[in-house]
PDB file of C-alpha atoms in Angstrom:
ATOM      1  CA  MET A   1      10.345  -8.916  16.296  1.00 47.00           C
ATOM      2  CA  ILE A   2      10.332  -5.170  15.560  1.00 50.00           C
ATOM      3  CA  SER A   3      11.263  -3.889  12.117  1.00 49.00           C
ATOM      4  CA  ALA A   4      13.942  -1.279  11.500  1.00 46.00           C
ATOM      5  CA  MET A   5      11.119   0.835  10.059  1.00 59.00           C
ATOM      6  CA  ALA A   6       9.070   0.807  13.259  1.00 59.00           C
ATOM      7  CA  GLY A   7       6.396   3.443  13.310  1.00 79.00           C
ATOM      8  CA  GLU A   8       5.893   3.760   9.566  1.00 92.00           C
ATOM      9  CA  ARG A   9       2.218   4.066   8.712  1.00 96.00           C
ATOM     10  CA  VAL A  10       0.684   1.531   6.321  1.00 97.00           C
ATOM     11  CA  LEU A  11      -2.852   1.853   4.942  1.00 98.00           C
ATOM     12  CA  ILE A  12      -4.271  -1.483   3.777  1.00 98.00           C
ATOM     13  CA  VAL A  13      -6.992  -1.003   1.149  1.00 98.00           C
ATOM     14  CA  ASP A  14      -8.705  -4.317   0.440  1.00 96.00           C
ATOM     15  CA  ASP A  15     -12.329  -5.462   0.448  1.00 95.00           C
ATOM     16  CA  ASP A  16     -11.363  -8.880   1.852  1.00 95.00           C
ATOM     17  CA  ALA A  17     -11.598  -8.661   5.658  1.00 96.00           C
ATOM     18  CA  ASP A  18      -9.358 -11.703   6.202  1.00 96.00           C
ATOM     19  CA  ILE A  19      -6.559 -10.184   4.125  1.00 95.00           C
ATOM     20  CA  ARG A  20      -6.906  -6.779   5.815  1.00 95.00           C
ATOM     21  CA  GLU A  21      -6.828  -8.263   9.289  1.00 96.00           C
ATOM     22  CA  SER A  22      -4.072 -10.843   8.800  1.00 97.00           C
ATOM     23  CA  THR A  23      -1.844  -8.427   6.881  1.00 97.00           C
ATOM     24  CA  GLY A  24      -2.425  -5.647   9.387  1.00 97.00           C
ATOM     25  CA  GLU A  25      -1.714  -7.934  12.314  1.00 97.00           C
ATOM     26  CA  TYR A  26       1.509  -9.239  10.764  1.00 97.00           C
ATOM     27  CA  LEU A  27       2.802  -5.767   9.901  1.00 96.00           C
ATOM     28  CA  ALA A  28       1.867  -4.478  13.369  1.00 96.00           C
ATOM     29  CA  GLU A  29       3.837  -7.327  14.950  1.00 95.00           C
ATOM     30  CA  HIS A  30       6.841  -5.937  13.075  1.00 94.00           C
ATOM     31  CA  GLY A  31       6.384  -2.370  14.297  1.00 94.00           C
ATOM     32  CA  PHE A  32       4.277  -0.814  11.540  1.00 95.00           C
ATOM     33  CA  ARG A  33       1.220   1.254  12.391  1.00 95.00           C
ATOM     34  CA  THR A  34      -1.663  -0.003  10.271  1.00 96.00           C
ATOM     35  CA  SER A  35      -5.032   1.354   9.263  1.00 96.00           C
ATOM     36  CA  PHE A  36      -7.670  -0.032   6.942  1.00 97.00           C
ATOM     37  CA  ALA A  37     -10.073   0.836   4.146  1.00 97.00           C
ATOM     38  CA  THR A  38     -12.425  -1.342   2.138  1.00 97.00           C
ATOM     39  CA  ASP A  39     -12.903   0.964  -0.859  1.00 96.00           C
ATOM     40  CA  GLY A  40     -11.879   4.254  -2.442  1.00 95.00           C
ATOM     41  CA  GLU A  41     -14.141   6.408  -0.312  1.00 95.00           C
ATOM     42  CA  GLN A  42     -12.745   4.973   2.914  1.00 96.00           C
ATOM     43  CA  MET A  43      -9.211   5.303   1.526  1.00 96.00           C
ATOM     44  CA  ARG A  44      -9.688   9.018   0.871  1.00 95.00           C
ATOM     45  CA  ASP A  45     -11.272   9.474   4.305  1.00 94.00           C
ATOM     46  CA  ALA A  46      -8.229   7.778   5.885  1.00 94.00           C
ATOM     47  CA  PHE A  47      -6.010  10.499   4.436  1.00 92.00           C
ATOM     48  CA  GLY A  48      -8.020  13.059   6.393  1.00 87.00           C
ATOM     49  CA  ALA A  49      -6.713  11.456   9.583  1.00 83.00           C
ATOM     50  CA  GLY A  50      -3.119  11.792   8.369  1.00 85.00           C
ATOM     51  CA  ALA A  51      -1.388  10.480   5.290  1.00 89.00           C
ATOM     52  CA  PRO A  52       0.195   7.036   5.542  1.00 95.00           C
ATOM     53  CA  ASP A  53       3.720   6.367   4.361  1.00 95.00           C
ATOM     54  CA  ILE A  54       2.778   3.274   2.343  1.00 97.00           C
ATOM     55  CA  VAL A  55      -0.500   2.105   0.802  1.00 98.00           C
ATOM     56  CA  LEU A  56      -1.179  -1.573   0.078  1.00 98.00           C
ATOM     57  CA  LEU A  57      -3.807  -1.226  -2.633  1.00 96.00           C
ATOM     58  CA  ASP A  58      -5.967  -4.048  -3.961  1.00 94.00           C
ATOM     59  CA  LEU A  59      -6.530  -3.820  -7.702  1.00 90.00           C
ATOM     60  CA  ASN A  60     -10.068  -5.245  -7.670  1.00 89.00           C
ATOM     61  CA  LEU A  61     -12.120  -3.155  -5.276  1.00 92.00           C
ATOM     62  CA  PRO A  62     -15.862  -2.547  -5.320  1.00 90.00           C
ATOM     63  CA  GLY A  63     -16.716   0.736  -7.017  1.00 92.00           C
ATOM     64  CA  GLU A  64     -13.567   2.587  -8.003  1.00 93.00           C
ATOM     65  CA  ASP A  65     -10.760   0.172  -8.875  1.00 91.00           C
ATOM     66  CA  GLY A  66      -7.202   0.172  -7.587  1.00 91.00           C
ATOM     67  CA  LEU A  67      -5.759   1.636 -10.785  1.00 91.00           C
ATOM     68  CA  SER A  68      -7.957   4.743 -10.526  1.00 93.00           C
ATOM     69  CA  LEU A  69      -7.088   5.059  -6.864  1.00 95.00           C
ATOM     70  CA  ALA A  70      -3.356   4.734  -7.602  1.00 94.00           C
ATOM     71  CA  ARG A  71      -3.653   7.576 -10.117  1.00 93.00           C
ATOM     72  CA  TRP A  72      -5.448   9.704  -7.510  1.00 94.00           C
ATOM     73  CA  LEU A  73      -2.779   8.932  -4.924  1.00 95.00           C
ATOM     74  CA  ARG A  74       0.016   9.940  -7.310  1.00 93.00           C
ATOM     75  CA  ARG A  75      -1.710  13.246  -8.119  1.00 93.00           C
ATOM     76  CA  HIS A  76      -2.429  14.209  -4.521  1.00 93.00           C
ATOM     77  CA  HIS A  77      -0.019  12.507  -2.112  1.00 93.00           C
ATOM     78  CA  ASP A  78       3.589  11.472  -1.826  1.00 91.00           C
ATOM     79  CA  VAL A  79       3.123   7.876  -0.678  1.00 95.00           C
ATOM     80  CA  ALA A  80       4.618   4.556  -1.684  1.00 96.00           C
ATOM     81  CA  ILE A  81       2.115   2.187  -3.315  1.00 96.00           C
ATOM     82  CA  ILE A  82       2.204  -1.598  -3.448  1.00 96.00           C
ATOM     83  CA  MET A  83      -0.496  -3.022  -5.715  1.00 93.00           C
ATOM     84  CA  VAL A  84      -1.949  -6.227  -4.258  1.00 91.00           C
ATOM     85  CA  THR A  85      -4.140  -8.369  -6.474  1.00 83.00           C
ATOM     86  CA  GLY A  86      -5.399 -11.836  -7.232  1.00 79.00           C
ATOM     87  CA  SER A  87      -4.339 -11.444 -10.841  1.00 71.00           C
ATOM     88  CA  ALA A  88      -0.908 -12.720 -11.776  1.00 66.00           C
ATOM     89  CA  GLU A  89      -1.195 -11.487 -15.369  1.00 72.00           C
ATOM     90  CA  VAL A  90       1.866  -9.582 -16.556  1.00 75.00           C
ATOM     91  CA  VAL A  91      -0.305  -6.927 -18.218  1.00 75.00           C
ATOM     92  CA  ASP A  92      -1.888  -6.085 -14.828  1.00 71.00           C
ATOM     93  CA  ARG A  93       1.547  -5.666 -13.279  1.00 72.00           C
ATOM     94  CA  VAL A  94       2.715  -3.423 -16.113  1.00 75.00           C
ATOM     95  CA  ILE A  95      -0.397  -1.230 -15.925  1.00 76.00           C
ATOM     96  CA  GLY A  96      -0.093  -0.995 -12.138  1.00 75.00           C
ATOM     97  CA  LEU A  97       3.493   0.179 -12.416  1.00 75.00           C
ATOM     98  CA  GLU A  98       2.616   2.589 -15.233  1.00 79.00           C
ATOM     99  CA  VAL A  99      -0.018   4.355 -13.129  1.00 83.00           C
ATOM    100  CA  GLY A 100       2.479   4.880 -10.336  1.00 85.00           C
ATOM    101  CA  ALA A 101       2.718   1.799  -8.145  1.00 91.00           C
ATOM    102  CA  ASP A 102       6.154   1.292  -6.624  1.00 93.00           C
ATOM    103  CA  ASP A 103       5.763  -2.476  -6.377  1.00 93.00           C
ATOM    104  CA  TYR A 104       3.306  -5.261  -7.097  1.00 91.00           C
ATOM    105  CA  ILE A 105       2.516  -8.502  -5.302  1.00 91.00           C
ATOM    106  CA  ALA A 106       0.039 -11.197  -6.321  1.00 88.00           C
ATOM    107  CA  LYS A 107      -2.376 -12.964  -3.970  1.00 89.00           C
ATOM    108  CA  PRO A 108      -1.970 -15.286  -2.299  1.00 90.00           C
ATOM    109  CA  PHE A 109       1.279 -13.807  -1.026  1.00 92.00           C
ATOM    110  CA  ASP A 110       3.761 -14.877   1.593  1.00 94.00           C
ATOM    111  CA  ALA A 111       3.540 -12.537   4.592  1.00 95.00           C
ATOM    112  CA  GLU A 112       7.327 -12.458   4.992  1.00 96.00           C
ATOM    113  CA  MET A 113       7.770 -11.448   1.341  1.00 95.00           C
ATOM    114  CA  LEU A 114       5.232  -8.656   1.739  1.00 96.00           C
ATOM    115  CA  LEU A 115       6.990  -7.504   4.912  1.00 96.00           C
ATOM    116  CA  ARG A 116      10.320  -7.304   3.065  1.00 96.00           C
ATOM    117  CA  ARG A 117       8.753  -5.259   0.273  1.00 95.00           C
ATOM    118  CA  VAL A 118       7.123  -2.879   2.767  1.00 96.00           C
ATOM    119  CA  GLU A 119      10.419  -2.518   4.650  1.00 95.00           C
ATOM    120  CA  HIS A 120      12.271  -1.853   1.389  1.00 93.00           C
ATOM    121  CA  LEU A 121       9.876   0.931   0.398  1.00 94.00           C
ATOM    122  CA  ALA A 122       9.972   2.416   3.900  1.00 92.00           C
ATOM    123  CA  GLU A 123      13.780   2.542   3.815  1.00 91.00           C
ATOM    124  CA  LYS A 124      13.755   4.006   0.312  1.00 88.00           C
ATOM    125  CA  ARG A 125      11.268   6.707   1.352  1.00 83.00           C
ATOM    126  CA  GLN A 126      13.242   7.605   4.460  1.00 81.00           C
ATOM    127  CA  ARG A 127      16.369   8.121   2.370  1.00 81.00           C
ATOM    128  CA  ALA A 128      14.580  10.092  -0.366  1.00 76.00           C
ATOM    129  CA  THR A 129      12.125  12.423   1.369  1.00 58.00           C
ATOM    130  CA  PRO A 130      12.369  14.572   4.483  1.00 57.00           C
ATOM    131  CA  SER A 131       8.627  14.310   5.250  1.00 52.00           C
ATOM    132  CA  PRO A 132       7.019  11.034   4.113  1.00 46.00           C
ATOM    133  CA  GLY A 133       3.325  11.194   3.370  1.00 50.00           C
ATOM    134  CA  SER A 134       3.364  14.943   2.853  1.00 52.00           C
ATOM    135  CA  LYS A 135       0.727  16.434   0.603  1.00 55.00           C
ATOM    136  CA  LYS A 136       1.851  17.495  -2.855  1.00 49.00           C
ATOM    137  CA  PRO A 137       1.445  21.204  -3.671  1.00 47.00           C
TER     138      PRO A 137
END
């Protein structure tokens, strides 16, 4: 099944290889182009190859955490951000949204629910911006 948002680029930033691979495979089956990073350095390097449209960003990464990376993304790139974390604490969700995340999903998550959230943000971005993933001035 191919999504209505086929071709949108999704960067999955998570240090858990199983989550990266299974999420990437599922999104690819629905027409999304996926790439991967395990930490902040790899995430920044991925932007050198072309900015994604959506970033799935784990909160608890080795080294620089997801909140710091979300702040960096908001300052430098026009991308949608979904915070993905093992913490279901409300305070973590609030902080994630305050630093600029567009959505938040707790692990373990249902792949179909994540797909719907990614599709929603892709549709929203296509309506709102002429050039998704463009660099901010």
